[in-house]
Amino acid sequence: MVEGVHSHQLKQFVIDGNKVILSVTTSETKVDDAEFEENEVYAIDIVTSTGEGKPKLLDERQTTIYKRAVDKNYHLKMKSSRALEEKRAQLGLVECMNHDLLQPYPVLHEKPGDLVAHIKFTVLLMPNGSDRITSHALQELQPTKAIDDDPEIKAWLALGTKTKKKGGGKKKKGKKGDVRDESAEAEPMDSAASNGTVQE
């Protein structure tokens, strides 16, 4: 896992909200604990590398994508700072950066020969479970390792991301004269019952 990758809560006009999920916790990078709540939206970033997982910025001139800081305002003096043409806009980037109007998305590099994979998607936390709303087809790769026939691993991989809605409705009424032991229903199953044997 690549260090320094954050997944953020999304809000209207804000792509990096206060609630943050850190992919790798180190002594230098920590985030505040946060609680997930219904109807929140998160942009999940997963970045892995065959290298050390510590990419570095080699040349800041390679950066071509910037984020507008919507909470900052400044009346730009240079005409090139407001230009949309790429060549003229490059001249005005310095003024925008000096006044914190733009924040760069830097191009990071691992060592030559190392492979880096980046997956990003958006998740809605809905009352009936999480829902991934943006994704794209993954690149076809030939795996170099296979999962052993471990039933526990297969069971984990078979789990879906959505939880099934619990059925509501009215409770069934028992026949007249039936007596139900409510305390027996509230107790958890013991290990013998879960193995398919019944104790009396």
PDB file of C-alpha atoms in Angstrom:
ATOM      1  CA  MET A   1       0.000   0.000   0.000  1.00  0.00           C
ATOM      2  CA  VAL A   2       1.266   3.469  -0.874  1.00  0.00           C
ATOM      3  CA  GLU A   3       1.716   5.833   2.067  1.00  0.00           C
ATOM      4  CA  GLY A   4       0.030   9.230   2.242  1.00  0.00           C
ATOM      5  CA  VAL A   5      -3.143   8.222   0.358  1.00  0.00           C
ATOM      6  CA  HIS A   6      -6.351   9.598   1.877  1.00  0.00           C
ATOM      7  CA  SER A   7      -9.973   8.769   1.101  1.00  0.00           C
ATOM      8  CA  HIS A   8     -12.208  11.774   1.797  1.00  0.00           C
ATOM      9  CA  GLN A   9     -15.810  12.478   2.560  1.00  0.00           C
ATOM     10  CA  LEU A  10     -17.451  14.432  -0.280  1.00  0.00           C
ATOM     11  CA  LYS A  11     -19.812  17.376   0.119  1.00  0.00           C
ATOM     12  CA  GLN A  12     -21.267  19.872  -2.326  1.00  0.00           C
ATOM     13  CA  PHE A  13     -18.346  21.815  -3.898  1.00  0.00           C
ATOM     14  CA  VAL A  14     -15.912  20.084  -1.483  1.00  0.00           C
ATOM     15  CA  ILE A  15     -14.002  17.010  -2.633  1.00  0.00           C
ATOM     16  CA  ASP A  16     -11.914  16.648   0.517  1.00  0.00           C
ATOM     17  CA  GLY A  17     -14.234  16.814   3.509  1.00  0.00           C
ATOM     18  CA  ASN A  18     -13.256  16.670   7.178  1.00  0.00           C
ATOM     19  CA  LYS A  19     -13.772  12.916   7.584  1.00  0.00           C
ATOM     20  CA  VAL A  20     -10.719  11.086   6.247  1.00  0.00           C
ATOM     21  CA  ILE A  21      -9.768   7.417   5.830  1.00  0.00           C
ATOM     22  CA  LEU A  22      -6.012   6.799   5.849  1.00  0.00           C
ATOM     23  CA  SER A  23      -4.782   3.834   3.806  1.00  0.00           C
ATOM     24  CA  VAL A  24      -1.555   3.324   5.780  1.00  0.00           C
ATOM     25  CA  THR A  25      -1.054   4.605   9.310  1.00  0.00           C
ATOM     26  CA  THR A  26       2.500   5.662  10.149  1.00  0.00           C
ATOM     27  CA  SER A  27       4.045   7.651  12.968  1.00  0.00           C
ATOM     28  CA  GLU A  28       4.147  10.714  10.680  1.00  0.00           C
ATOM     29  CA  THR A  29       0.631  10.481   9.205  1.00  0.00           C
ATOM     30  CA  LYS A  30      -2.401  10.193  11.450  1.00  0.00           C
ATOM     31  CA  VAL A  31      -6.003  11.335  11.103  1.00  0.00           C
ATOM     32  CA  ASP A  32      -8.758  12.013  13.614  1.00  0.00           C
ATOM     33  CA  ASP A  33     -11.196   9.220  14.382  1.00  0.00           C
ATOM     34  CA  ALA A  34     -14.544   9.671  12.655  1.00  0.00           C
ATOM     35  CA  GLU A  35     -17.822   7.799  12.650  1.00  0.00           C
ATOM     36  CA  PHE A  36     -19.575   6.846   9.422  1.00  0.00           C
ATOM     37  CA  GLU A  37     -23.164   8.065   9.184  1.00  0.00           C
ATOM     38  CA  GLU A  38     -26.047   7.364   6.858  1.00  0.00           C
ATOM     39  CA  ASN A  39     -26.364   9.461   3.684  1.00  0.00           C
ATOM     40  CA  GLU A  40     -22.679  10.357   3.565  1.00  0.00           C
ATOM     41  CA  VAL A  41     -20.589  10.155   0.387  1.00  0.00           C
ATOM     42  CA  TYR A  42     -16.939   9.084   0.231  1.00  0.00           C
ATOM     43  CA  ALA A  43     -14.329   9.016  -2.531  1.00  0.00           C
ATOM     44  CA  ILE A  44     -12.264   5.882  -1.908  1.00  0.00           C
ATOM     45  CA  ASP A  45      -8.664   5.871  -3.139  1.00  0.00           C
ATOM     46  CA  ILE A  46      -6.638   2.649  -3.188  1.00  0.00           C
ATOM     47  CA  VAL A  47      -3.038   2.896  -4.400  1.00  0.00           C
ATOM     48  CA  THR A  48      -0.622  -0.026  -4.355  1.00  0.00           C
ATOM     49  CA  SER A  49       2.919  -0.431  -5.619  1.00  0.00           C
ATOM     50  CA  THR A  50       5.434  -3.196  -6.201  1.00  0.00           C
ATOM     51  CA  GLY A  51       8.059  -0.819  -4.796  1.00  0.00           C
ATOM     52  CA  GLU A  52       8.485   0.547  -1.284  1.00  0.00           C
ATOM     53  CA  GLY A  53       5.133   2.344  -1.299  1.00  0.00           C
ATOM     54  CA  LYS A  54       6.804   5.738  -0.807  1.00  0.00           C
ATOM     55  CA  PRO A  55       6.489   7.639  -4.113  1.00  0.00           C
ATOM     56  CA  LYS A  56       8.330  10.925  -4.552  1.00  0.00           C
ATOM     57  CA  LEU A  57       7.838  14.098  -6.582  1.00  0.00           C
ATOM     58  CA  LEU A  58      10.611  14.319  -9.181  1.00  0.00           C
ATOM     59  CA  ASP A  59       9.596  17.395 -11.163  1.00  0.00           C
ATOM     60  CA  GLU A  60       6.803  19.767 -10.110  1.00  0.00           C
ATOM     61  CA  ARG A  61       6.505  20.988 -13.720  1.00  0.00           C
ATOM     62  CA  GLN A  62       4.895  17.635 -14.611  1.00  0.00           C
ATOM     63  CA  THR A  63       1.806  18.614 -12.627  1.00  0.00           C
ATOM     64  CA  THR A  64      -1.069  19.577 -14.921  1.00  0.00           C
ATOM     65  CA  ILE A  65      -4.090  19.053 -12.633  1.00  0.00           C
ATOM     66  CA  TYR A  66      -4.973  21.514  -9.889  1.00  0.00           C
ATOM     67  CA  LYS A  67      -7.811  21.872  -7.429  1.00  0.00           C
ATOM     68  CA  ARG A  68      -9.466  25.227  -6.839  1.00  0.00           C
ATOM     69  CA  ALA A  69      -9.528  26.254  -3.177  1.00  0.00           C
ATOM     70  CA  VAL A  70     -13.127  27.513  -2.970  1.00  0.00           C
ATOM     71  CA  ASP A  71     -12.574  29.149   0.429  1.00  0.00           C
ATOM     72  CA  LYS A  72      -9.841  31.479  -0.902  1.00  0.00           C
ATOM     73  CA  ASN A  73     -10.433  34.698  -2.837  1.00  0.00           C
ATOM     74  CA  TYR A  74      -7.934  37.024  -4.467  1.00  0.00           C
ATOM     75  CA  HIS A  75      -8.192  39.527  -7.330  1.00  0.00           C
ATOM     76  CA  LEU A  76      -5.617  38.258  -9.829  1.00  0.00           C
ATOM     77  CA  LYS A  77      -3.366  40.987 -11.238  1.00  0.00           C
ATOM     78  CA  MET A  78      -1.918  39.172 -14.259  1.00  0.00           C
ATOM     79  CA  LYS A  79      -4.104  38.587 -17.307  1.00  0.00           C
ATOM     80  CA  SER A  80      -2.372  35.241 -17.884  1.00  0.00           C
ATOM     81  CA  SER A  81      -3.606  34.052 -14.460  1.00  0.00           C
ATOM     82  CA  ARG A  82      -7.165  34.145 -15.809  1.00  0.00           C
ATOM     83  CA  ALA A  83      -6.307  32.621 -19.201  1.00  0.00           C
ATOM     84  CA  LEU A  84      -7.758  29.342 -20.409  1.00  0.00           C
ATOM     85  CA  GLU A  85      -5.146  28.659 -23.067  1.00  0.00           C
ATOM     86  CA  GLU A  86      -2.577  26.192 -21.794  1.00  0.00           C
ATOM     87  CA  LYS A  87       0.569  28.161 -22.723  1.00  0.00           C
ATOM     88  CA  ARG A  88      -0.660  31.450 -21.231  1.00  0.00           C
ATOM     89  CA  ALA A  89      -2.185  29.756 -18.181  1.00  0.00           C
ATOM     90  CA  GLN A  90       1.189  28.216 -17.285  1.00  0.00           C
ATOM     91  CA  LEU A  91       2.560  31.727 -16.753  1.00  0.00           C
ATOM     92  CA  GLY A  92      -0.264  32.633 -14.384  1.00  0.00           C
ATOM     93  CA  LEU A  93      -0.020  29.476 -12.277  1.00  0.00           C
ATOM     94  CA  VAL A  94       2.671  31.025 -10.102  1.00  0.00           C
ATOM     95  CA  GLU A  95       0.388  33.874  -9.010  1.00  0.00           C
ATOM     96  CA  CYS A  96      -2.480  31.468  -8.312  1.00  0.00           C
ATOM     97  CA  MET A  97      -0.219  29.169  -6.288  1.00  0.00           C
ATOM     98  CA  ASN A  98       1.345  32.033  -4.315  1.00  0.00           C
ATOM     99  CA  HIS A  99      -2.101  33.152  -3.143  1.00  0.00           C
ATOM    100  CA  ASP A 100      -3.324  29.588  -2.373  1.00  0.00           C
ATOM    101  CA  LEU A 101      -6.053  29.709  -5.014  1.00  0.00           C
ATOM    102  CA  LEU A 102      -4.937  26.389  -6.514  1.00  0.00           C
ATOM    103  CA  GLN A 103      -3.622  23.223  -4.929  1.00  0.00           C
ATOM    104  CA  PRO A 104      -1.609  20.836  -7.139  1.00  0.00           C
ATOM    105  CA  TYR A 105      -2.165  17.134  -7.698  1.00  0.00           C
ATOM    106  CA  PRO A 106       1.520  16.198  -8.060  1.00  0.00           C
ATOM    107  CA  VAL A 107       2.836  13.430 -10.318  1.00  0.00           C
ATOM    108  CA  LEU A 108       4.633  10.980  -8.011  1.00  0.00           C
ATOM    109  CA  HIS A 109       7.193   8.381  -9.041  1.00  0.00           C
ATOM    110  CA  GLU A 110       8.476   5.110  -7.615  1.00  0.00           C
ATOM    111  CA  LYS A 111      11.807   3.600  -8.626  1.00  0.00           C
ATOM    112  CA  PRO A 112      12.178   2.709 -12.338  1.00  0.00           C
ATOM    113  CA  GLY A 113      10.630  -0.672 -13.074  1.00  0.00           C
ATOM    114  CA  ASP A 114       8.137  -0.574 -10.188  1.00  0.00           C
ATOM    115  CA  LEU A 115       4.441  -0.875 -10.994  1.00  0.00           C
ATOM    116  CA  VAL A 116       1.771   1.332  -9.416  1.00  0.00           C
ATOM    117  CA  ALA A 117      -1.975   0.649  -9.472  1.00  0.00           C
ATOM    118  CA  HIS A 118      -4.574   3.300  -8.526  1.00  0.00           C
ATOM    119  CA  ILE A 119      -8.273   2.549  -8.090  1.00  0.00           C
ATOM    120  CA  LYS A 120     -10.775   5.290  -7.243  1.00  0.00           C
ATOM    121  CA  PHE A 121     -14.538   5.051  -6.760  1.00  0.00           C
ATOM    122  CA  THR A 122     -17.406   6.828  -5.007  1.00  0.00           C
ATOM    123  CA  VAL A 123     -19.485   5.174  -2.287  1.00  0.00           C
ATOM    124  CA  LEU A 124     -22.860   6.227  -0.883  1.00  0.00           C
ATOM    125  CA  LEU A 125     -23.647   5.151   2.679  1.00  0.00           C
ATOM    126  CA  MET A 126     -27.357   4.420   2.408  1.00  0.00           C
ATOM    127  CA  PRO A 127     -29.746   3.140   5.104  1.00  0.00           C
ATOM    128  CA  ASN A 128     -29.928  -0.272   3.377  1.00  0.00           C
ATOM    129  CA  GLY A 129     -26.140  -0.612   2.872  1.00  0.00           C
ATOM    130  CA  SER A 130     -23.238   0.885   0.967  1.00  0.00           C
ATOM    131  CA  ASP A 131     -23.572   1.509  -2.763  1.00  0.00           C
ATOM    132  CA  ARG A 132     -20.666   2.055  -5.172  1.00  0.00           C
ATOM    133  CA  ILE A 133     -21.891   4.507  -7.805  1.00  0.00           C
ATOM    134  CA  THR A 134     -18.805   5.247  -9.906  1.00  0.00           C
ATOM    135  CA  SER A 135     -16.411   2.668 -11.251  1.00  0.00           C
ATOM    136  CA  HIS A 136     -14.851   1.483 -14.482  1.00  0.00           C
ATOM    137  CA  ALA A 137     -13.765  -1.837 -15.903  1.00  0.00           C
ATOM    138  CA  LEU A 138     -10.505  -3.028 -14.411  1.00  0.00           C
ATOM    139  CA  GLN A 139      -7.540  -3.793 -16.637  1.00  0.00           C
ATOM    140  CA  GLU A 140      -7.256  -7.489 -17.481  1.00  0.00           C
ATOM    141  CA  LEU A 141      -4.229  -8.937 -15.703  1.00  0.00           C
ATOM    142  CA  GLN A 142      -2.769 -12.417 -15.563  1.00  0.00           C
ATOM    143  CA  PRO A 143      -2.259 -13.275 -11.858  1.00  0.00           C
ATOM    144  CA  THR A 144       1.109 -14.649 -10.798  1.00  0.00           C
ATOM    145  CA  LYS A 145      -0.306 -16.203  -7.616  1.00  0.00           C
ATOM    146  CA  ALA A 146      -3.526 -18.121  -7.023  1.00  0.00           C
ATOM    147  CA  ILE A 147      -5.705 -18.304  -3.926  1.00  0.00           C
ATOM    148  CA  ASP A 148      -5.394 -21.715  -2.308  1.00  0.00           C
ATOM    149  CA  ASP A 149      -8.507 -23.784  -1.819  1.00  0.00           C
ATOM    150  CA  ASP A 150      -9.022 -22.243   1.608  1.00  0.00           C
ATOM    151  CA  PRO A 151     -12.776 -22.212   2.312  1.00  0.00           C
ATOM    152  CA  GLU A 152     -12.435 -19.284   4.733  1.00  0.00           C
ATOM    153  CA  ILE A 153     -10.803 -17.041   2.096  1.00  0.00           C
ATOM    154  CA  LYS A 154     -13.397 -18.083  -0.498  1.00  0.00           C
ATOM    155  CA  ALA A 155     -16.191 -17.239   1.943  1.00  0.00           C
ATOM    156  CA  TRP A 156     -14.758 -13.727   2.511  1.00  0.00           C
ATOM    157  CA  LEU A 157     -14.405 -13.108  -1.227  1.00  0.00           C
ATOM    158  CA  ALA A 158     -17.985 -14.265  -1.829  1.00  0.00           C
ATOM    159  CA  LEU A 159     -19.408 -11.599   0.507  1.00  0.00           C
ATOM    160  CA  GLY A 160     -21.253  -8.796  -1.271  1.00  0.00           C
ATOM    161  CA  THR A 161     -20.940  -5.113  -0.509  1.00  0.00           C
ATOM    162  CA  LYS A 162     -24.699  -4.688  -0.077  1.00  0.00           C
ATOM    163  CA  THR A 163     -26.625  -6.036   2.875  1.00  0.00           C
ATOM    164  CA  LYS A 164     -30.022  -7.581   2.327  1.00  0.00           C
ATOM    165  CA  LYS A 165     -32.975  -5.685   3.677  1.00  0.00           C
ATOM    166  CA  LYS A 166     -34.533  -7.351   6.694  1.00  0.00           C
ATOM    167  CA  GLY A 167     -38.148  -8.321   6.139  1.00  0.00           C
ATOM    168  CA  GLY A 168     -40.628  -6.293   8.111  1.00  0.00           C
ATOM    169  CA  GLY A 169     -44.295  -7.009   8.336  1.00  0.00           C
ATOM    170  CA  LYS A 170     -46.581  -8.221  11.010  1.00  0.00           C
ATOM    171  CA  LYS A 171     -45.629 -10.888  13.482  1.00  0.00           C
ATOM    172  CA  LYS A 172     -47.333 -14.219  13.028  1.00  0.00           C
ATOM    173  CA  LYS A 173     -49.849 -14.963  15.674  1.00  0.00           C
ATOM    174  CA  GLY A 174     -49.618 -18.327  17.348  1.00  0.00           C
ATOM    175  CA  LYS A 175     -52.583 -20.632  17.675  1.00  0.00           C
ATOM    176  CA  LYS A 176     -54.788 -20.277  20.693  1.00  0.00           C
ATOM    177  CA  GLY A 177     -53.224 -22.061  23.610  1.00  0.00           C
ATOM    178  CA  ASP A 178     -49.645 -21.916  22.228  1.00  0.00           C
ATOM    179  CA  VAL A 179     -47.158 -20.630  24.747  1.00  0.00           C
ATOM    180  CA  ARG A 180     -43.871 -19.259  23.421  1.00  0.00           C
ATOM    181  CA  ASP A 181     -40.763 -18.984  25.539  1.00  0.00           C
ATOM    182  CA  GLU A 182     -39.440 -15.502  24.614  1.00  0.00           C
ATOM    183  CA  SER A 183     -36.260 -15.913  26.688  1.00  0.00           C
ATOM    184  CA  ALA A 184     -35.219 -18.944  24.614  1.00  0.00           C
ATOM    185  CA  GLU A 185     -35.465 -16.896  21.414  1.00  0.00           C
ATOM    186  CA  ALA A 186     -33.355 -14.063  22.802  1.00  0.00           C
ATOM    187  CA  GLU A 187     -30.428 -16.295  23.779  1.00  0.00           C
ATOM    188  CA  PRO A 188     -27.661 -16.770  21.214  1.00  0.00           C
ATOM    189  CA  MET A 189     -27.116 -20.185  19.678  1.00  0.00           C
ATOM    190  CA  ASP A 190     -24.481 -22.236  21.432  1.00  0.00           C
ATOM    191  CA  SER A 191     -21.644 -23.897  19.584  1.00  0.00           C
ATOM    192  CA  ALA A 192     -23.298 -27.310  19.635  1.00  0.00           C
ATOM    193  CA  ALA A 193     -26.423 -25.973  17.906  1.00  0.00           C
ATOM    194  CA  SER A 194     -24.368 -24.227  15.244  1.00  0.00           C
ATOM    195  CA  ASN A 195     -22.602 -27.516  14.395  1.00  0.00           C
ATOM    196  CA  GLY A 196     -25.889 -29.103  13.399  1.00  0.00           C
ATOM    197  CA  THR A 197     -26.551 -31.022  16.614  1.00  0.00           C
ATOM    198  CA  VAL A 198     -29.454 -30.298  18.889  1.00  0.00           C
ATOM    199  CA  GLN A 199     -29.283 -30.512  22.652  1.00  0.00           C
ATOM    200  CA  GLU A 200     -32.390 -31.158  24.702  1.00  0.00           C
TER     201      GLU A 200
END
